[in-house]
mmCIF file of C-alpha atoms in Angstrom:
data_model
loop_
_atom_site.group_PDB
_atom_site.id
_atom_site.type_symbol
_atom_site.label_atom_id
_atom_site.label_comp_id
_atom_site.label_asym_id
_atom_site.label_seq_id
_atom_site.Cartn_x
_atom_site.Cartn_y
_atom_site.Cartn_z
ATOM 1 C CA MET A 1 -53.144 -20.255 -98.016
ATOM 2 C CA GLY A 2 -51.333 -18.999 -95.059
ATOM 3 C CA ALA A 3 -53.139 -15.524 -95.116
ATOM 4 C CA ALA A 4 -56.614 -17.344 -95.619
ATOM 5 C CA ALA A 5 -55.788 -19.807 -92.899
ATOM 6 C CA GLN A 6 -54.945 -16.669 -90.545
ATOM 7 C CA THR A 7 -58.361 -14.772 -91.558
ATOM 8 C CA ASP A 8 -60.452 -17.796 -90.482
ATOM 9 C CA GLU A 9 -58.584 -18.266 -87.364
ATOM 10 C CA VAL A 10 -59.189 -14.721 -86.339
ATOM 11 C CA GLU A 11 -62.603 -14.758 -87.815
ATOM 12 C CA ASN A 12 -64.088 -17.881 -86.179
ATOM 13 C CA GLU A 13 -62.395 -17.832 -82.755
ATOM 14 C CA PRO A 14 -62.597 -14.063 -81.759
ATOM 15 C CA TRP A 15 -63.691 -14.790 -78.169
ATOM 16 C CA GLY A 16 -61.805 -18.040 -77.568
ATOM 17 C CA GLU A 17 -60.074 -16.742 -74.580
ATOM 18 C CA VAL A 18 -63.321 -15.987 -72.695
ATOM 19 C CA THR A 19 -64.345 -18.817 -70.278
ATOM 20 C CA PRO A 20 -66.727 -20.517 -69.297
ATOM 21 C CA ASP A 21 -68.932 -21.038 -72.293
ATOM 22 C CA ALA A 22 -71.740 -19.032 -70.701
ATOM 23 C CA ALA A 23 -69.526 -15.959 -70.107
ATOM 24 C CA ARG A 24 -68.559 -16.027 -73.984
ATOM 25 C CA ARG A 25 -72.156 -16.634 -75.137
ATOM 26 C CA LEU A 26 -73.150 -13.647 -73.311
ATOM 27 C CA LEU A 27 -70.287 -11.395 -74.703
ATOM 28 C CA VAL A 28 -71.176 -12.509 -78.283
ATOM 29 C CA ALA A 29 -74.693 -11.703 -77.712
ATOM 30 C CA ALA A 30 -73.880 -8.066 -76.130
ATOM 31 C CA VAL A 31 -71.811 -7.367 -79.269
ATOM 32 C CA GLU A 32 -74.645 -8.043 -81.549
ATOM 33 C CA ALA A 33 -77.168 -6.238 -79.252
ATOM 34 C CA PHE A 34 -74.933 -3.058 -79.055
ATOM 35 C CA ALA A 35 -74.220 -3.149 -82.840
ATOM 36 C CA GLU A 36 -77.827 -3.309 -83.691
ATOM 37 C CA ARG A 37 -79.418 -0.927 -81.214
ATOM 38 C CA GLY A 38 -76.480 1.051 -79.592
ATOM 39 C CA TYR A 39 -75.217 0.511 -75.997
ATOM 40 C CA HIS A 40 -77.479 2.962 -74.075
ATOM 41 C CA ALA A 41 -80.765 1.390 -76.157
ATOM 42 C CA THR A 42 -79.589 -2.307 -74.853
ATOM 43 C CA THR A 43 -80.563 -3.641 -71.510
ATOM 44 C CA THR A 44 -78.894 -6.647 -69.798
ATOM 45 C CA ARG A 45 -82.403 -8.461 -70.138
ATOM 46 C CA ASP A 46 -81.969 -8.097 -74.009
ATOM 47 C CA ILE A 47 -78.425 -9.671 -73.858
ATOM 48 C CA ALA A 48 -79.302 -12.461 -71.509
ATOM 49 C CA GLY A 49 -82.471 -13.194 -73.941
ATOM 50 C CA ARG A 50 -80.328 -13.265 -77.026
ATOM 51 C CA ALA A 51 -77.762 -15.783 -75.295
ATOM 52 C CA GLY A 52 -80.856 -18.114 -74.447
ATOM 53 C CA MET A 53 -80.095 -17.128 -70.344
ATOM 54 C CA SER A 54 -81.911 -15.564 -67.588
ATOM 55 C CA PRO A 55 -80.918 -12.017 -66.412
ATOM 56 C CA ALA A 56 -79.966 -13.693 -63.084
ATOM 57 C CA ALA A 57 -77.633 -16.141 -65.073
ATOM 58 C CA LEU A 58 -76.043 -12.957 -66.533
ATOM 59 C CA TYR A 59 -75.073 -11.531 -63.271
ATOM 60 C CA ILE A 60 -73.214 -14.628 -62.318
ATOM 61 C CA HIS A 61 -70.725 -13.604 -65.087
ATOM 62 C CA TYR A 62 -70.987 -9.684 -65.398
ATOM 63 C CA LYS A 63 -72.237 -7.431 -62.691
ATOM 64 C CA THR A 64 -73.166 -4.567 -65.055
ATOM 65 C CA LYS A 65 -73.766 -3.652 -68.573
ATOM 66 C CA GLU A 66 -70.863 -1.498 -68.667
ATOM 67 C CA GLU A 67 -68.481 -4.557 -67.482
ATOM 68 C CA LEU A 68 -69.771 -6.338 -70.587
ATOM 69 C CA LEU A 69 -68.717 -3.198 -72.728
ATOM 70 C CA HIS A 70 -65.505 -2.976 -70.797
ATOM 71 C CA ARG A 71 -64.601 -6.636 -71.442
ATOM 72 C CA ILE A 72 -65.503 -6.386 -75.241
ATOM 73 C CA SER A 73 -63.372 -3.274 -75.618
ATOM 74 C CA ARG A 74 -60.415 -4.614 -73.789
ATOM 75 C CA ILE A 75 -60.371 -7.885 -75.732
ATOM 76 C CA GLY A 76 -60.936 -6.053 -79.024
ATOM 77 C CA HIS A 77 -58.142 -3.473 -78.335
ATOM 78 C CA GLU A 78 -55.689 -6.098 -77.099
ATOM 79 C CA LYS A 79 -56.458 -8.189 -80.113
ATOM 80 C CA ALA A 80 -55.641 -5.158 -82.429
ATOM 81 C CA LEU A 81 -52.655 -4.382 -80.488
ATOM 82 C CA GLU A 82 -51.423 -7.741 -80.698
ATOM 83 C CA ILE A 83 -51.857 -7.991 -84.354
ATOM 84 C CA LEU A 84 -49.599 -4.790 -84.958
ATOM 85 C CA GLN A 85 -46.988 -6.088 -82.354
ATOM 86 C CA THR A 86 -46.566 -9.272 -84.234
ATOM 87 C CA ALA A 87 -46.218 -7.632 -87.638
ATOM 88 C CA SER A 88 -43.709 -5.028 -86.163
ATOM 89 C CA ALA A 89 -41.608 -7.714 -84.484
ATOM 90 C CA HIS A 90 -41.111 -9.574 -87.824
ATOM 91 C CA GLU A 91 -37.542 -9.604 -89.628
ATOM 92 C CA GLY A 92 -37.574 -6.984 -92.770
ATOM 93 C CA THR A 93 -37.368 -3.663 -93.980
ATOM 94 C CA ALA A 94 -39.759 -1.116 -92.631
ATOM 95 C CA ALA A 95 -41.823 -1.150 -95.795
ATOM 96 C CA GLU A 96 -42.228 -4.931 -95.350
ATOM 97 C CA ARG A 97 -43.243 -4.569 -91.594
ATOM 98 C CA LEU A 98 -45.525 -1.628 -92.298
ATOM 99 C CA SER A 99 -47.282 -3.539 -95.184
ATOM 100 C CA ASP A 100 -47.659 -6.775 -93.122
ATOM 101 C CA ALA A 101 -49.054 -4.573 -90.131
ATOM 102 C CA VAL A 102 -51.567 -2.874 -92.362
ATOM 103 C CA ARG A 103 -52.762 -6.207 -94.094
ATOM 104 C CA SER A 104 -53.329 -7.890 -90.861
ATOM 105 C CA PHE A 105 -54.943 -4.930 -88.995
ATOM 106 C CA VAL A 106 -57.284 -4.319 -91.989
ATOM 107 C CA ARG A 107 -58.103 -7.887 -92.401
ATOM 108 C CA TRP A 108 -59.136 -7.855 -88.573
ATOM 109 C CA HIS A 109 -61.357 -4.828 -89.008
ATOM 110 C CA ALA A 110 -62.962 -6.121 -92.059
ATOM 111 C CA SER A 111 -63.730 -9.636 -90.666
ATOM 112 C CA GLN A 112 -64.473 -8.477 -87.100
ATOM 113 C CA HIS A 113 -66.369 -5.303 -88.162
ATOM 114 C CA THR A 114 -69.367 -5.878 -85.950
ATOM 115 C CA THR A 115 -67.058 -6.040 -82.812
ATOM 116 C CA ALA A 116 -64.746 -3.094 -84.057
ATOM 117 C CA ARG A 117 -67.619 -0.903 -84.580
ATOM 118 C CA VAL A 118 -68.801 -1.502 -81.075
ATOM 119 C CA VAL A 119 -65.218 -1.127 -79.764
ATOM 120 C CA GLN A 120 -64.823 2.333 -81.704
ATOM 121 C CA TYR A 121 -68.160 3.981 -81.318
ATOM 122 C CA GLU A 122 -69.207 3.081 -77.776
ATOM 123 C CA LEU A 123 -65.935 4.394 -76.144
ATOM 124 C CA ASP A 124 -67.770 7.366 -74.640
ATOM 125 C CA ALA A 125 -70.159 4.989 -72.683
ATOM 126 C CA LEU A 126 -67.256 3.681 -70.609
ATOM 127 C CA GLY A 127 -66.659 4.952 -67.014
ATOM 128 C CA PRO A 128 -63.356 7.011 -66.381
ATOM 129 C CA GLU A 129 -61.320 3.974 -65.105
ATOM 130 C CA ALA A 130 -62.337 1.799 -67.809
ATOM 131 C CA ARG A 131 -61.770 4.485 -70.426
ATOM 132 C CA ALA A 132 -58.364 5.062 -69.135
ATOM 133 C CA GLU A 133 -57.461 1.740 -69.544
ATOM 134 C CA ILE A 134 -58.689 1.369 -73.179
ATOM 135 C CA VAL A 135 -57.002 4.898 -73.958
ATOM 136 C CA ALA A 136 -53.673 3.582 -72.832
ATOM 137 C CA LEU A 137 -54.195 0.328 -75.184
ATOM 138 C CA ARG A 138 -54.860 2.896 -78.050
ATOM 139 C CA ARG A 139 -51.799 4.926 -77.064
ATOM 140 C CA ARG A 140 -49.672 1.750 -77.443
ATOM 141 C CA THR A 141 -51.268 0.723 -80.807
ATOM 142 C CA ASP A 142 -50.364 4.211 -82.030
ATOM 143 C CA GLU A 143 -46.867 3.866 -80.708
ATOM 144 C CA VAL A 144 -46.229 0.668 -82.556
ATOM 145 C CA VAL A 145 -47.187 2.179 -86.024
ATOM 146 C CA ARG A 146 -45.502 5.302 -85.393
ATOM 147 C CA GLY A 147 -42.264 3.104 -84.519
ATOM 148 C CA ILE A 148 -42.267 1.398 -87.744
ATOM 149 C CA ILE A 149 -42.673 4.920 -89.686
ATOM 150 C CA ASN A 150 -40.058 6.191 -87.702
ATOM 151 C CA ASP A 151 -37.686 3.182 -88.450
ATOM 152 C CA GLY A 152 -38.351 3.669 -92.116
ATOM 153 C CA VAL A 153 -37.737 7.542 -91.949
ATOM 154 C CA GLN A 154 -34.340 6.753 -90.113
ATOM 155 C CA ALA A 155 -33.185 4.033 -92.674
ATOM 156 C CA GLY A 156 -34.113 6.539 -95.519
ATOM 157 C CA GLU A 157 -36.952 4.176 -96.780
ATOM 158 C CA PHE A 158 -39.737 6.566 -96.092
ATOM 159 C CA ASP A 159 -40.415 10.334 -96.593
ATOM 160 C CA VAL A 160 -42.836 11.589 -94.130
ATOM 161 C CA PRO A 161 -42.949 15.245 -93.024
ATOM 162 C CA ASP A 162 -45.489 14.719 -90.127
ATOM 163 C CA VAL A 163 -44.822 11.338 -88.498
ATOM 164 C CA ARG A 164 -47.345 11.687 -85.903
ATOM 165 C CA GLY A 165 -50.128 12.900 -88.146
ATOM 166 C CA THR A 166 -49.601 10.309 -90.594
ATOM 167 C CA THR A 167 -49.610 7.657 -87.998
ATOM 168 C CA VAL A 168 -53.115 8.702 -86.868
ATOM 169 C CA ALA A 169 -54.281 8.903 -90.632
ATOM 170 C CA VAL A 170 -52.863 5.302 -91.322
ATOM 171 C CA LEU A 171 -54.603 3.997 -88.250
ATOM 172 C CA SER A 172 -57.761 5.798 -89.088
ATOM 173 C CA LEU A 173 -57.963 4.498 -92.764
ATOM 174 C CA CYS A 174 -57.566 1.034 -91.433
ATOM 175 C CA ILE A 175 -60.183 1.281 -88.530
ATOM 176 C CA ASP A 176 -62.754 2.886 -90.819
ATOM 177 C CA VAL A 177 -62.805 -0.382 -92.896
ATOM 178 C CA ALA A 178 -65.031 -1.616 -90.026
ATOM 179 C CA ARG A 179 -67.475 1.155 -90.973
ATOM 180 C CA TRP A 180 -67.995 0.648 -94.538
ATOM 181 C CA PHE A 181 -66.921 -3.134 -95.193
ATOM 182 C CA ASN A 182 -69.912 -5.420 -96.354
ATOM 183 C CA VAL A 183 -69.384 -9.132 -96.337
ATOM 184 C CA ALA A 184 -71.578 -9.128 -99.468
ATOM 185 C CA GLY A 185 -69.454 -6.635 -101.114
ATOM 186 C CA ARG A 186 -67.067 -7.120 -104.057
ATOM 187 C CA GLN A 187 -63.930 -7.310 -101.793
ATOM 188 C CA THR A 188 -62.721 -9.946 -99.377
ATOM 189 C CA PRO A 189 -60.981 -8.787 -96.169
ATOM 190 C CA ASP A 190 -57.679 -10.079 -97.879
ATOM 191 C CA GLU A 191 -58.104 -7.859 -101.037
ATOM 192 C CA VAL A 192 -58.942 -4.856 -99.001
ATOM 193 C CA GLY A 193 -55.780 -5.640 -96.862
ATOM 194 C CA ALA A 194 -53.600 -5.852 -99.851
ATOM 195 C CA LEU A 195 -54.923 -2.640 -101.388
ATOM 196 C CA TYR A 196 -54.661 -0.732 -98.208
ATOM 197 C CA ALA A 197 -50.955 -2.022 -97.720
ATOM 198 C CA ASP A 198 -50.004 -0.498 -101.082
ATOM 199 C CA LEU A 199 -52.129 2.710 -100.403
ATOM 200 C CA VAL A 200 -50.176 3.146 -96.961
ATOM 201 C CA LEU A 201 -46.686 2.627 -98.620
ATOM 202 C CA ARG A 202 -47.556 5.423 -100.957
ATOM 203 C CA MET A 203 -48.694 7.533 -97.880
ATOM 204 C CA VAL A 204 -45.255 7.196 -96.315
ATOM 205 C CA GLY A 205 -43.413 7.771 -99.577
ATOM 206 C CA ALA A 206 -41.774 4.464 -99.548
ATOM 207 C CA LYS A 207 -38.978 3.923 -102.107
ATOM 208 C CA ARG A 208 -40.087 1.577 -104.865
ATOM 209 C CA MET B 1 -57.965 34.148 -93.966
ATOM 210 C CA GLY B 2 -60.217 32.800 -96.789
ATOM 211 C CA ALA B 3 -59.948 29.322 -95.356
ATOM 212 C CA ALA B 4 -60.604 30.392 -92.138
ATOM 213 C CA ALA B 5 -63.693 32.548 -92.741
ATOM 214 C CA GLN B 6 -65.218 29.613 -94.842
ATOM 215 C CA THR B 7 -64.497 27.086 -91.751
ATOM 216 C CA ASP B 8 -66.501 29.522 -89.662
ATOM 217 C CA GLU B 9 -69.302 29.837 -91.958
ATOM 218 C CA VAL B 10 -69.762 26.074 -92.264
ATOM 219 C CA GLU B 11 -69.197 25.653 -88.468
ATOM 220 C CA ASN B 12 -71.577 28.262 -87.307
ATOM 221 C CA GLU B 13 -74.742 27.979 -89.808
ATOM 222 C CA PRO B 14 -74.832 24.276 -90.553
ATOM 223 C CA TRP B 15 -78.803 24.323 -90.142
ATOM 224 C CA GLY B 16 -79.323 27.810 -91.747
ATOM 225 C CA GLU B 17 -81.533 26.276 -94.516
ATOM 226 C CA VAL B 18 -83.952 24.743 -91.796
ATOM 227 C CA THR B 19 -86.847 26.905 -90.997
ATOM 228 C CA PRO B 20 -88.863 28.083 -88.922
ATOM 229 C CA ASP B 21 -86.547 28.314 -86.071
ATOM 230 C CA ALA B 22 -88.418 25.937 -83.867
ATOM 231 C CA ALA B 23 -87.777 23.254 -86.612
ATOM 232 C CA ARG B 24 -84.118 24.059 -86.485
ATOM 233 C CA ARG B 25 -83.808 24.100 -82.778
ATOM 234 C CA LEU B 26 -85.334 20.701 -82.683
ATOM 235 C CA LEU B 27 -82.978 19.382 -85.306
ATOM 236 C CA VAL B 28 -79.874 20.710 -83.429
ATOM 237 C CA ALA B 29 -81.261 19.071 -80.113
ATOM 238 C CA ALA B 30 -81.866 15.771 -81.954
ATOM 239 C CA VAL B 31 -78.204 15.767 -83.216
ATOM 240 C CA GLU B 32 -77.031 16.250 -79.789
ATOM 241 C CA ALA B 33 -79.113 13.462 -78.328
ATOM 242 C CA PHE B 34 -78.346 10.958 -80.995
ATOM 243 C CA ALA B 35 -74.735 11.403 -80.613
ATOM 244 C CA GLU B 36 -74.753 11.271 -76.836
ATOM 245 C CA ARG B 37 -76.884 8.426 -76.420
ATOM 246 C CA GLY B 38 -77.450 6.789 -79.887
ATOM 247 C CA TYR B 39 -80.637 6.931 -81.869
ATOM 248 C CA HIS B 40 -82.431 4.115 -80.567
ATOM 249 C CA ALA B 41 -82.246 5.164 -76.676
ATOM 250 C CA THR B 42 -83.219 8.752 -77.459
ATOM 251 C CA THR B 43 -86.969 9.673 -77.269
ATOM 252 C CA THR B 44 -88.708 12.508 -79.086
ATOM 253 C CA ARG B 45 -89.563 13.582 -75.499
ATOM 254 C CA ASP B 46 -85.809 13.875 -74.774
ATOM 255 C CA ILE B 47 -85.336 15.735 -77.949
ATOM 256 C CA ALA B 48 -88.132 18.323 -77.151
ATOM 257 C CA GLY B 49 -86.939 18.712 -73.734
ATOM 258 C CA ARG B 50 -83.582 19.569 -74.976
ATOM 259 C CA ALA B 51 -84.809 22.308 -77.422
ATOM 260 C CA GLY B 52 -87.028 23.629 -74.435
ATOM 261 C CA MET B 53 -90.313 22.509 -76.038
ATOM 262 C CA SER B 54 -93.195 20.415 -75.275
ATOM 263 C CA PRO B 55 -93.604 16.838 -77.329
ATOM 264 C CA ALA B 56 -96.639 18.296 -78.799
ATOM 265 C CA ALA B 57 -94.648 21.204 -80.279
ATOM 266 C CA LEU B 58 -92.237 18.757 -81.721
ATOM 267 C CA TYR B 59 -94.925 16.772 -83.506
ATOM 268 C CA ILE B 60 -96.021 20.168 -85.382
ATOM 269 C CA HIS B 61 -92.598 19.874 -87.097
ATOM 270 C CA TYR B 62 -91.739 16.048 -87.240
ATOM 271 C CA LYS B 63 -94.263 13.176 -87.113
ATOM 272 C CA THR B 64 -91.599 10.637 -85.804
ATOM 273 C CA LYS B 65 -88.117 10.362 -84.592
ATOM 274 C CA GLU B 66 -87.054 8.779 -87.906
ATOM 275 C CA GLU B 67 -88.179 11.842 -89.845
ATOM 276 C CA LEU B 68 -85.792 13.793 -87.735
ATOM 277 C CA LEU B 69 -82.912 11.416 -88.232
ATOM 278 C CA HIS B 70 -83.849 11.374 -92.073
ATOM 279 C CA ARG B 71 -83.743 15.148 -92.318
ATOM 280 C CA ILE B 72 -80.213 15.391 -90.482
ATOM 281 C CA SER B 73 -79.011 12.646 -92.646
ATOM 282 C CA ARG B 74 -80.178 14.181 -95.775
ATOM 283 C CA ILE B 75 -78.927 17.512 -95.005
ATOM 284 C CA GLY B 76 -75.623 16.328 -93.852
ATOM 285 C CA HIS B 77 -75.113 14.257 -97.100
ATOM 286 C CA GLU B 78 -76.321 16.909 -99.210
ATOM 287 C CA LYS B 79 -73.536 19.398 -97.659
ATOM 288 C CA ALA B 80 -70.959 16.924 -98.027
ATOM 289 C CA LEU B 81 -71.798 16.199 -101.834
ATOM 290 C CA GLU B 82 -71.965 19.829 -102.405
ATOM 291 C CA ILE B 83 -68.585 20.680 -100.923
ATOM 292 C CA LEU B 84 -67.003 17.788 -103.170
ATOM 293 C CA GLN B 85 -68.903 19.031 -106.189
ATOM 294 C CA THR B 86 -67.790 22.749 -105.752
ATOM 295 C CA ALA B 87 -64.139 21.614 -105.394
ATOM 296 C CA SER B 88 -64.445 19.344 -108.418
ATOM 297 C CA ALA B 89 -65.908 22.159 -110.641
ATOM 298 C CA HIS B 90 -62.811 24.595 -110.033
ATOM 299 C CA GLU B 91 -60.530 25.187 -112.766
ATOM 300 C CA GLY B 92 -57.057 23.602 -112.275
ATOM 301 C CA THR B 93 -55.380 20.214 -112.553
ATOM 302 C CA ALA B 94 -56.884 17.019 -111.203
ATOM 303 C CA ALA B 95 -54.219 17.299 -108.457
ATOM 304 C CA GLU B 96 -55.363 20.811 -107.530
ATOM 305 C CA ARG B 97 -59.043 19.806 -107.557
ATOM 306 C CA LEU B 98 -58.474 16.639 -105.490
ATOM 307 C CA SER B 99 -56.344 18.592 -102.959
ATOM 308 C CA ASP B 100 -59.121 21.258 -102.826
ATOM 309 C CA ALA B 101 -62.024 18.564 -102.336
ATOM 310 C CA VAL B 102 -59.988 16.693 -99.660
ATOM 311 C CA ARG B 103 -59.393 19.797 -97.744
ATOM 312 C CA SER B 104 -62.867 21.105 -97.557
ATOM 313 C CA PHE B 105 -64.303 17.559 -97.008
ATOM 314 C CA VAL B 106 -61.882 17.022 -94.059
ATOM 315 C CA ARG B 107 -62.620 20.530 -92.814
ATOM 316 C CA TRP B 108 -66.297 19.833 -92.835
ATOM 317 C CA HIS B 109 -66.032 16.492 -90.842
ATOM 318 C CA ALA B 110 -63.745 17.923 -88.393
ATOM 319 C CA SER B 111 -65.535 21.025 -87.520
ATOM 320 C CA GLN B 112 -69.178 19.299 -87.815
ATOM 321 C CA HIS B 113 -67.839 16.067 -86.327
ATOM 322 C CA THR B 114 -70.820 15.613 -84.168
ATOM 323 C CA THR B 115 -73.447 15.658 -86.977
ATOM 324 C CA ALA B 116 -71.157 13.600 -89.227
ATOM 325 C CA ARG B 117 -70.905 10.725 -86.705
ATOM 326 C CA VAL B 118 -74.886 10.686 -86.345
ATOM 327 C CA VAL B 119 -75.103 10.876 -90.306
ATOM 328 C CA GLN B 120 -72.441 8.070 -90.653
ATOM 329 C CA TYR B 121 -73.363 5.607 -87.783
ATOM 330 C CA GLU B 122 -77.018 5.697 -87.720
ATOM 331 C CA LEU B 123 -77.757 4.810 -91.207
ATOM 332 C CA ASP B 124 -79.135 1.355 -90.356
ATOM 333 C CA ALA B 125 -81.869 3.184 -88.394
ATOM 334 C CA LEU B 126 -83.397 4.456 -91.236
ATOM 335 C CA GLY B 127 -86.338 2.848 -92.964
ATOM 336 C CA PRO B 128 -85.925 1.544 -96.669
ATOM 337 C CA GLU B 129 -87.107 4.495 -98.503
ATOM 338 C CA ALA B 130 -84.976 7.120 -96.460
ATOM 339 C CA ARG B 131 -82.284 4.855 -96.821
ATOM 340 C CA ALA B 132 -82.364 4.364 -100.410
ATOM 341 C CA GLU B 133 -82.269 8.271 -100.693
ATOM 342 C CA ILE B 134 -79.339 8.524 -98.616
ATOM 343 C CA VAL B 135 -77.508 5.581 -100.358
ATOM 344 C CA ALA B 136 -78.128 7.567 -103.664
ATOM 345 C CA LEU B 137 -76.600 10.553 -102.271
ATOM 346 C CA ARG B 138 -73.321 8.568 -101.142
ATOM 347 C CA ARG B 139 -73.011 7.198 -104.493
ATOM 348 C CA ARG B 140 -73.000 10.692 -106.158
ATOM 349 C CA THR B 141 -70.546 11.618 -103.581
ATOM 350 C CA ASP B 142 -68.276 8.789 -104.630
ATOM 351 C CA GLU B 143 -68.686 9.537 -108.261
ATOM 352 C CA VAL B 144 -67.504 12.936 -107.874
ATOM 353 C CA VAL B 145 -64.417 11.841 -106.172
ATOM 354 C CA ARG B 146 -63.938 8.884 -108.721
ATOM 355 C CA GLY B 147 -64.430 11.384 -111.518
ATOM 356 C CA ILE B 148 -61.593 13.670 -110.303
ATOM 357 C CA ILE B 149 -59.241 10.733 -109.870
ATOM 358 C CA ASN B 150 -60.088 9.155 -113.315
ATOM 359 C CA ASP B 151 -59.511 12.722 -114.873
ATOM 360 C CA GLY B 152 -56.111 12.465 -113.238
ATOM 361 C CA VAL B 153 -55.232 9.109 -114.453
ATOM 362 C CA GLN B 154 -56.258 10.077 -117.985
ATOM 363 C CA ALA B 155 -54.255 13.181 -117.975
ATOM 364 C CA GLY B 156 -51.379 10.899 -116.939
ATOM 365 C CA GLU B 157 -51.204 13.188 -113.551
ATOM 366 C CA PHE B 158 -52.037 10.136 -111.334
ATOM 367 C CA ASP B 159 -50.907 6.386 -111.183
ATOM 368 C CA VAL B 160 -53.795 4.444 -109.561
ATOM 369 C CA PRO B 161 -53.950 0.702 -110.145
ATOM 370 C CA ASP B 162 -57.552 0.307 -108.515
ATOM 371 C CA VAL B 163 -59.434 3.474 -109.050
ATOM 372 C CA ARG B 164 -62.610 2.216 -107.513
ATOM 373 C CA GLY B 165 -61.029 0.978 -104.356
ATOM 374 C CA THR B 166 -58.673 3.984 -103.948
ATOM 375 C CA THR B 167 -61.845 6.254 -104.036
ATOM 376 C CA VAL B 168 -63.483 4.304 -101.343
ATOM 377 C CA ALA B 169 -60.368 4.609 -99.329
ATOM 378 C CA VAL B 170 -59.868 8.412 -99.755
ATOM 379 C CA LEU B 171 -63.324 9.127 -98.751
ATOM 380 C CA SER B 172 -63.084 6.586 -95.652
ATOM 381 C CA LEU B 173 -59.935 8.241 -94.593
ATOM 382 C CA CYS B 174 -61.707 11.696 -94.693
ATOM 383 C CA ILE B 175 -65.057 10.670 -93.151
ATOM 384 C CA ASP B 176 -63.281 9.103 -90.136
ATOM 385 C CA VAL B 177 -61.676 12.357 -89.204
ATOM 386 C CA ALA B 178 -65.323 12.825 -87.506
ATOM 387 C CA ARG B 179 -64.731 9.812 -85.212
ATOM 388 C CA TRP B 180 -61.332 10.819 -83.923
ATOM 389 C CA PHE B 181 -61.286 14.595 -84.256
ATOM 390 C CA ASN B 182 -61.090 16.502 -81.052
ATOM 391 C CA VAL B 183 -61.570 20.158 -80.650
ATOM 392 C CA ALA B 184 -59.304 20.155 -77.697
ATOM 393 C CA GLY B 185 -56.566 18.390 -79.739
ATOM 394 C CA ARG B 186 -53.510 19.795 -81.142
ATOM 395 C CA GLN B 187 -54.730 20.277 -84.764
ATOM 396 C CA THR B 188 -57.231 22.654 -86.250
ATOM 397 C CA PRO B 189 -59.568 21.421 -89.095
ATOM 398 C CA ASP B 190 -57.475 23.447 -91.444
ATOM 399 C CA GLU B 191 -54.291 21.681 -90.557
ATOM 400 C CA VAL B 192 -55.756 18.258 -90.605
ATOM 401 C CA GLY B 193 -57.269 19.199 -94.119
ATOM 402 C CA ALA B 194 -53.944 20.131 -95.510
ATOM 403 C CA LEU B 195 -52.045 17.030 -94.185
ATOM 404 C CA TYR B 196 -54.724 14.983 -95.698
ATOM 405 C CA ALA B 197 -54.648 16.713 -98.901
ATOM 406 C CA ASP B 198 -50.970 15.938 -99.152
ATOM 407 C CA LEU B 199 -51.505 12.389 -98.116
ATOM 408 C CA VAL B 200 -54.429 11.666 -100.661
ATOM 409 C CA LEU B 201 -51.952 13.089 -103.336
ATOM 410 C CA ARG B 202 -49.599 10.490 -102.354
ATOM 411 C CA MET B 203 -52.121 7.671 -102.462
ATOM 412 C CA VAL B 204 -53.161 8.518 -106.013
ATOM 413 C CA GLY B 205 -49.399 8.484 -106.987
ATOM 414 C CA ALA B 206 -49.543 12.332 -108.155
ATOM 415 C CA LYS B 207 -46.457 13.521 -110.036
ATOM 416 C CA ARG B 208 -44.793 16.186 -107.906
#
């Protein structure tokens, strides 16, 4: 029940912090358009049209198409970081914290796969300044997972010869769920999260 | 030496089977253009220009932009399948075959990351018939890896509660190398392949 409620909340209110309502509708429309046609093939006119607004109304909220992508990317990355930080801050062994982090992170990438794809695949379209900001957020994301793995190694819970490479692999495994996850498929986001938590504990050689 | 030679071969002659030379140059130009701007934002004129040819010369070899994407996707998927089939057919334990399969598959996704990204991210742009063909190739790819894992389980070498889900995860881990791999980064394709072979053996609970 707790896990299901959490999934629903993340799933239904991903852009809750974006106000006013028109700015949020434009962001949702941009995510859909970028996911369907790619960033470069999408115009601000397309986005405004999807949101049922005029191009002029769009410019009140976003000066450029890049500003929309930057906003989407920042919110997506901040949410991913927050999910991992929350799990990392919990009481418990490194194995429990890592398991919790992987479950929530996978659940987010499965339920928010459209947003996650845009956020992951259109990084090159950002200008240098926006890109630097997102790269910094990704570095912090990486550090949270590396921190849990290091805690496990130091406590003698995990056996990891290459902590840095294993951290990259763990995050990569979870992120790629956004590419293949299919809402009509046989597994729910919760089920994929549970399977992946087990696989990641194996990757770090967690003592059973 | 053997591994390095194999990497070079795959890296330098990825489109060797495409003839004549003009058709191959157009394919290489299309991969670059799709990777940079996305399929929908790329025109056949862009592709011809990159290849130093006229749009009319392009139409001699490819009737549509979709035909180019289809050709790229088919060659990419066939190469990936061939790599896995070769490793699977080797003599040895399931652990040795799985390790070999992961190493070669990762090496290909790292060294051919531009092609792999196009092949993986532009699947939705294919028409129904082309898409069905590619989906069938992916199913066979999946079957090869599932076959090795099943062999290992039956031989008592592996401990895998969910063979189907674990197969998806193993392939996903390897494929996502194409997203994050950076030729200027700290690891070579061979090094990532070696790390990943170890991580995958852990995922399937291979006896040490």
